[in-house]
Amino acid sequence: MALGSSFCLLLITCMILIGISPNSAADLSDTFYDKSCPKALRTIRKTVQDAVSNESRMGASILRLHFHDCFVQGCDASVLLDDTANLTGEKKSFPNANSLRGFEVIDDIKSQLEKMCPKVVSCADILTLAARDAVAALGGQRWNVLLGRRDSTTASLDLSNSDLPGPSLDLDGLITAFAKKNFTTEEMVTLSGGHTIGSIRCQFFRPRIYNETNIDRKFATTMQASCPFEGGDDDLSPFDITTPNTFDNAFYANLVQNKGLVHSDQQLFANATSSTSSLVRTYSRNMGRFKKDFAEAMFKMTMLSPLTGDDGQIRTNCRFVN
């Protein structure tokens, strides 16, 4: 997305929708590190590309890490904090425990940048850029990222347990969860397309493949082979069995065929006449439209309650408050 009058209008609109103060947004810029750490963006991109090249699944893991950060306290790197005697982090919440991964990639980037330009680049900005670069590495569209976020000195286990949408939600629950973060129903459908990459544990899709009726029977049988009725809770299967390591629109084509792996995903196409089903059909036929809309929705996500100015800090280690 190019800078200019249209971009400024989009930024102002996003600020109004998300509730960001103009002063906070004024501290963000896509040139924030041009002088203070000119090789920062290149270093982040290269490290992410190498990590995804080594393991394709890492792209989805980094995207999910960013999502789980921004939906709790905003995009402030609170999800990266380890538990200490004085702080309870978010890593042991129900949606995150034994699930979130990619921390070592962020640690690697932070270590490189601290040697290059100490105490300059925030963990929040690293994670925000890494998510964009991870999607691009798997074939997705890049989006503009404004920089200058600072890192939180707090975390919220309670919000992590309450605010992150889960795989068992019905459509109304999904709409409510995203609306709480000022996303429209359409943007919820768009952001759900992140499931075109990544994997999920058997325990979270077992109820759908054994109990639900709005599922393609051949697909259900195939998935039952990789997720037994009993045992194998931690066995992984891709959300999108068609092109699991490519950021494309196959996720939506699968939903149209009742091949959504988890309940919450298929809810987007549970009623053929609903507004969500209409957008699912559109995305299943138009990959360019999906990628464009996803990039715009992700830009909006990056603007969720950033810490700027004198708020927060620049952590020297992403896992701990200075």
Coordinates of N, CA and C in Angstrom, one line a residue, residues 200-294:
I200 N -3.4 -27.7 13.2 CA -4.1 -27.7 14.4 C -4.1 -29.1 15.0
R201 N -4.1 -29.2 16.3 CA -4.1 -30.5 17.0 C -5.4 -31.2 16.9
C202 N -5.3 -32.5 16.9 CA -6.5 -33.4 16.8 C -7.6 -33.1 17.8
Q203 N -7.2 -32.8 19.0 CA -8.3 -32.6 20.0 C -9.2 -31.5 19.7
F204 N -8.8 -30.5 18.9 CA -9.6 -29.4 18.6 C -10.5 -29.6 17.3
F205 N -10.2 -30.6 16.5 CA -11.1 -30.8 15.4 C -11.8 -32.2 15.5
R206 N -11.5 -33.0 16.5 CA -12.2 -34.3 16.6 C -13.7 -34.2 16.7
P207 N -14.2 -33.2 17.5 CA -15.7 -33.1 17.6 C -16.4 -32.9 16.2
R208 N -15.7 -32.2 15.4 CA -16.3 -31.9 14.1 C -16.3 -33.1 13.2
I209 N -15.2 -33.8 13.1 CA -15.1 -34.9 12.1 C -15.8 -36.1 12.5
Y210 N -16.2 -36.2 13.8 CA -16.9 -37.4 14.3 C -18.4 -37.1 14.5
N211 N -18.8 -35.9 14.8 CA -20.1 -35.6 15.3 C -20.9 -34.7 14.4
E212 N -20.3 -33.9 13.5 CA -21.1 -32.9 12.8 C -21.6 -33.5 11.4
T213 N -22.7 -33.0 11.0 CA -23.3 -33.5 9.7 C -23.0 -32.6 8.5
N214 N -22.7 -31.4 8.7 CA -22.4 -30.5 7.6 C -20.9 -30.6 7.2
I215 N -20.5 -31.8 6.9 CA -19.1 -32.1 6.6 C -19.1 -33.1 5.5
D216 N -18.2 -32.9 4.5 CA -18.1 -33.9 3.4 C -17.6 -35.2 4.0
R217 N -18.3 -36.3 3.7 CA -18.1 -37.5 4.4 C -16.7 -38.1 4.0
K218 N -16.3 -38.0 2.8 CA -15.0 -38.5 2.4 C -13.9 -37.7 3.1
F219 N -14.1 -36.4 3.2 CA -13.1 -35.6 3.9 C -13.1 -36.0 5.4
A220 N -14.2 -36.2 6.0 CA -14.3 -36.6 7.4 C -13.5 -38.0 7.6
T221 N -13.8 -38.9 6.7 CA -13.1 -40.2 6.8 C -11.6 -40.1 6.7
T222 N -11.1 -39.2 5.8 CA -9.7 -39.0 5.6 C -9.1 -38.4 6.9
M223 N -9.8 -37.4 7.5 CA -9.3 -36.8 8.7 C -9.3 -37.7 9.9
Q224 N -10.3 -38.6 9.9 CA -10.4 -39.6 11.0 C -9.2 -40.5 11.1
A225 N -8.6 -40.7 9.9 CA -7.5 -41.6 9.8 C -6.2 -41.0 10.5
S226 N -6.2 -39.6 10.6 CA -5.1 -38.9 11.2 C -5.5 -38.4 12.6
C227 N -6.7 -38.6 13.0 CA -7.2 -38.2 14.3 C -8.2 -39.2 14.9
P228 N -7.7 -40.2 15.6 CA -8.5 -41.3 16.1 C -9.6 -40.8 17.1
F229 N -10.6 -41.6 17.3 CA -11.7 -41.2 18.2 C -11.2 -41.1 19.6
E230 N -10.2 -41.9 20.0 CA -9.5 -41.8 21.3 C -8.0 -41.7 21.1
G231 N -7.4 -40.9 21.8 CA -5.9 -40.8 21.8 C -5.5 -39.9 20.6
G232 N -4.2 -39.6 20.6 CA -3.7 -38.8 19.5 C -4.0 -37.3 19.6
D233 N -4.3 -36.9 20.8 CA -4.8 -35.5 20.9 C -3.8 -34.5 20.3
D234 N -2.6 -34.7 20.4 CA -1.6 -33.7 19.9 C -1.1 -33.9 18.5
D235 N -1.7 -34.9 17.8 CA -1.4 -35.1 16.4 C -1.9 -34.0 15.5
L236 N -1.1 -33.5 14.6 CA -1.4 -32.3 13.8 C -1.9 -32.7 12.5
S237 N -2.8 -31.8 12.0 CA -3.3 -31.8 10.6 C -3.4 -30.4 10.1
P238 N -3.2 -30.2 8.8 CA -3.3 -28.8 8.3 C -4.8 -28.4 8.2
F239 N -5.0 -27.1 8.5 CA -6.3 -26.5 8.3 C -6.8 -26.7 6.8
D240 N -5.9 -26.5 5.9 CA -6.1 -26.6 4.5 C -5.3 -27.8 3.9
I241 N -6.0 -28.9 3.7 CA -5.2 -30.1 3.2 C -4.9 -30.0 1.7
T242 N -5.4 -29.0 1.0 CA -5.2 -28.9 -0.4 C -3.8 -28.3 -0.7
T243 N -3.5 -27.1 -0.1 CA -2.2 -26.4 -0.3 C -1.8 -25.9 1.1
P244 N -1.4 -26.7 2.0 CA -1.2 -26.3 3.4 C -0.1 -25.3 3.6
N245 N 0.9 -25.3 2.7 CA 2.0 -24.4 2.9 C 2.1 -23.2 1.9
T246 N 0.9 -22.9 1.3 CA 0.8 -21.8 0.4 C -0.3 -20.9 0.8
F247 N 0.0 -19.6 0.8 CA -1.0 -18.6 1.2 C -1.9 -18.3 0.0
D248 N -3.0 -19.0 -0.1 CA -3.9 -18.8 -1.2 C -5.3 -18.8 -0.7
N249 N -6.3 -19.0 -1.6 CA -7.7 -19.0 -1.3 C -8.3 -20.4 -1.2
A250 N -7.5 -21.4 -1.1 CA -8.0 -22.8 -1.0 C -8.9 -23.0 0.2
F251 N -8.5 -22.3 1.3 CA -9.3 -22.4 2.6 C -10.8 -22.1 2.3
Y252 N -11.1 -21.1 1.5 CA -12.5 -20.8 1.2 C -13.1 -21.8 0.3
A253 N -12.4 -22.3 -0.7 CA -12.9 -23.3 -1.6 C -13.3 -24.5 -0.8
N254 N -12.5 -24.8 0.2 CA -12.8 -26.0 1.1 C -14.1 -25.8 1.9
L255 N -14.3 -24.6 2.4 CA -15.5 -24.3 3.1 C -16.7 -24.5 2.3
V256 N -16.7 -24.1 1.0 CA -17.8 -24.2 0.1 C -18.1 -25.7 -0.1
Q257 N -17.1 -26.5 0.0 CA -17.3 -28.0 -0.2 C -17.5 -28.7 1.2
N258 N -17.8 -27.9 2.2 CA -18.0 -28.5 3.6 C -16.8 -29.3 4.1
K259 N -15.6 -28.7 3.7 CA -14.3 -29.4 4.1 C -13.6 -28.5 5.1
G260 N -14.3 -27.7 5.9 CA -13.6 -26.9 6.9 C -13.2 -27.8 8.1
L261 N -12.0 -27.7 8.6 CA -11.6 -28.7 9.5 C -12.1 -28.5 10.9
V262 N -12.3 -27.2 11.3 CA -12.8 -27.0 12.7 C -14.2 -26.3 12.6
H263 N -14.9 -26.5 13.6 CA -16.3 -26.0 13.7 C -16.4 -24.5 13.4
S264 N -15.5 -23.7 14.0 CA -15.6 -22.3 13.8 C -15.4 -21.8 12.3
D265 N -14.5 -22.5 11.7 CA -14.2 -22.2 10.3 C -15.5 -22.5 9.4
Q266 N -16.0 -23.7 9.6 CA -17.2 -24.1 8.7 C -18.4 -23.2 9.0
Q267 N -18.4 -22.6 10.2 CA -19.5 -21.7 10.5 C -19.6 -20.5 9.6
L268 N -18.5 -20.1 8.9 CA -18.5 -19.0 8.0 C -19.3 -19.4 6.7
F269 N -19.5 -20.7 6.5 CA -20.3 -21.1 5.4 C -21.4 -22.1 5.8
A270 N -21.9 -21.9 7.0 CA -22.9 -22.8 7.6 C -24.3 -22.5 7.0
N271 N -24.6 -21.3 6.6 CA -25.8 -20.9 6.1 C -25.6 -20.3 4.7
A272 N -26.0 -21.0 3.7 CA -25.6 -20.6 2.3 C -26.1 -19.2 1.9
T273 N -27.1 -18.7 2.6 CA -27.7 -17.4 2.3 C -27.1 -16.3 3.2
S274 N -26.3 -16.6 4.1 CA -25.7 -15.5 5.0 C -24.7 -14.6 4.3
S275 N -24.5 -13.5 4.9 CA -23.5 -12.5 4.3 C -22.1 -13.1 4.4
T276 N -21.8 -13.9 5.4 CA -20.5 -14.5 5.5 C -20.3 -15.6 4.4
S277 N -21.4 -16.3 4.1 CA -21.3 -17.3 3.0 C -21.0 -16.7 1.7
S278 N -21.6 -15.5 1.5 CA -21.5 -14.8 0.2 C -20.0 -14.4 0.0
L279 N -19.4 -13.9 1.1 CA -18.0 -13.5 1.0 C -17.1 -14.7 0.9
V280 N -17.4 -15.8 1.5 CA -16.6 -17.0 1.3 C -16.6 -17.4 -0.1
R281 N -17.8 -17.4 -0.8 CA -17.9 -17.7 -2.2 C -17.0 -16.8 -3.0
T282 N -17.1 -15.5 -2.7 CA -16.3 -14.6 -3.5 C -14.8 -14.9 -3.4
Y283 N -14.4 -15.1 -2.2 CA -12.9 -15.4 -2.0 C -12.5 -16.7 -2.6
S284 N -13.4 -17.7 -2.6 CA -13.1 -19.0 -3.2 C -12.9 -18.9 -4.7
R285 N -13.5 -17.8 -5.3 CA -13.4 -17.6 -6.7 C -12.3 -16.5 -7.1
N286 N -12.0 -15.7 -6.2 CA -11.1 -14.6 -6.5 C -10.0 -14.4 -5.5
M287 N -8.9 -15.1 -5.8 CA -7.7 -15.0 -4.9 C -7.2 -13.6 -4.7
G288 N -7.2 -12.9 -5.8 CA -6.6 -11.5 -5.7 C -7.4 -10.7 -4.8
R289 N -8.7 -10.8 -4.8 CA -9.6 -10.0 -3.8 C -9.3 -10.4 -2.4
F290 N -9.1 -11.7 -2.2 CA -8.8 -12.2 -0.8 C -7.5 -11.6 -0.3
K291 N -6.5 -11.8 -1.1 CA -5.2 -11.3 -0.7 C -5.2 -9.8 -0.4
K292 N -5.8 -9.0 -1.2 CA -5.9 -7.6 -1.0 C -6.6 -7.3 0.3
D293 N -7.8 -7.9 0.5 CA -8.6 -7.6 1.7 C -7.8 -8.1 2.9
F294 N -7.1 -9.2 2.8 CA -6.4 -9.7 4.0 C -5.3 -8.7 4.4

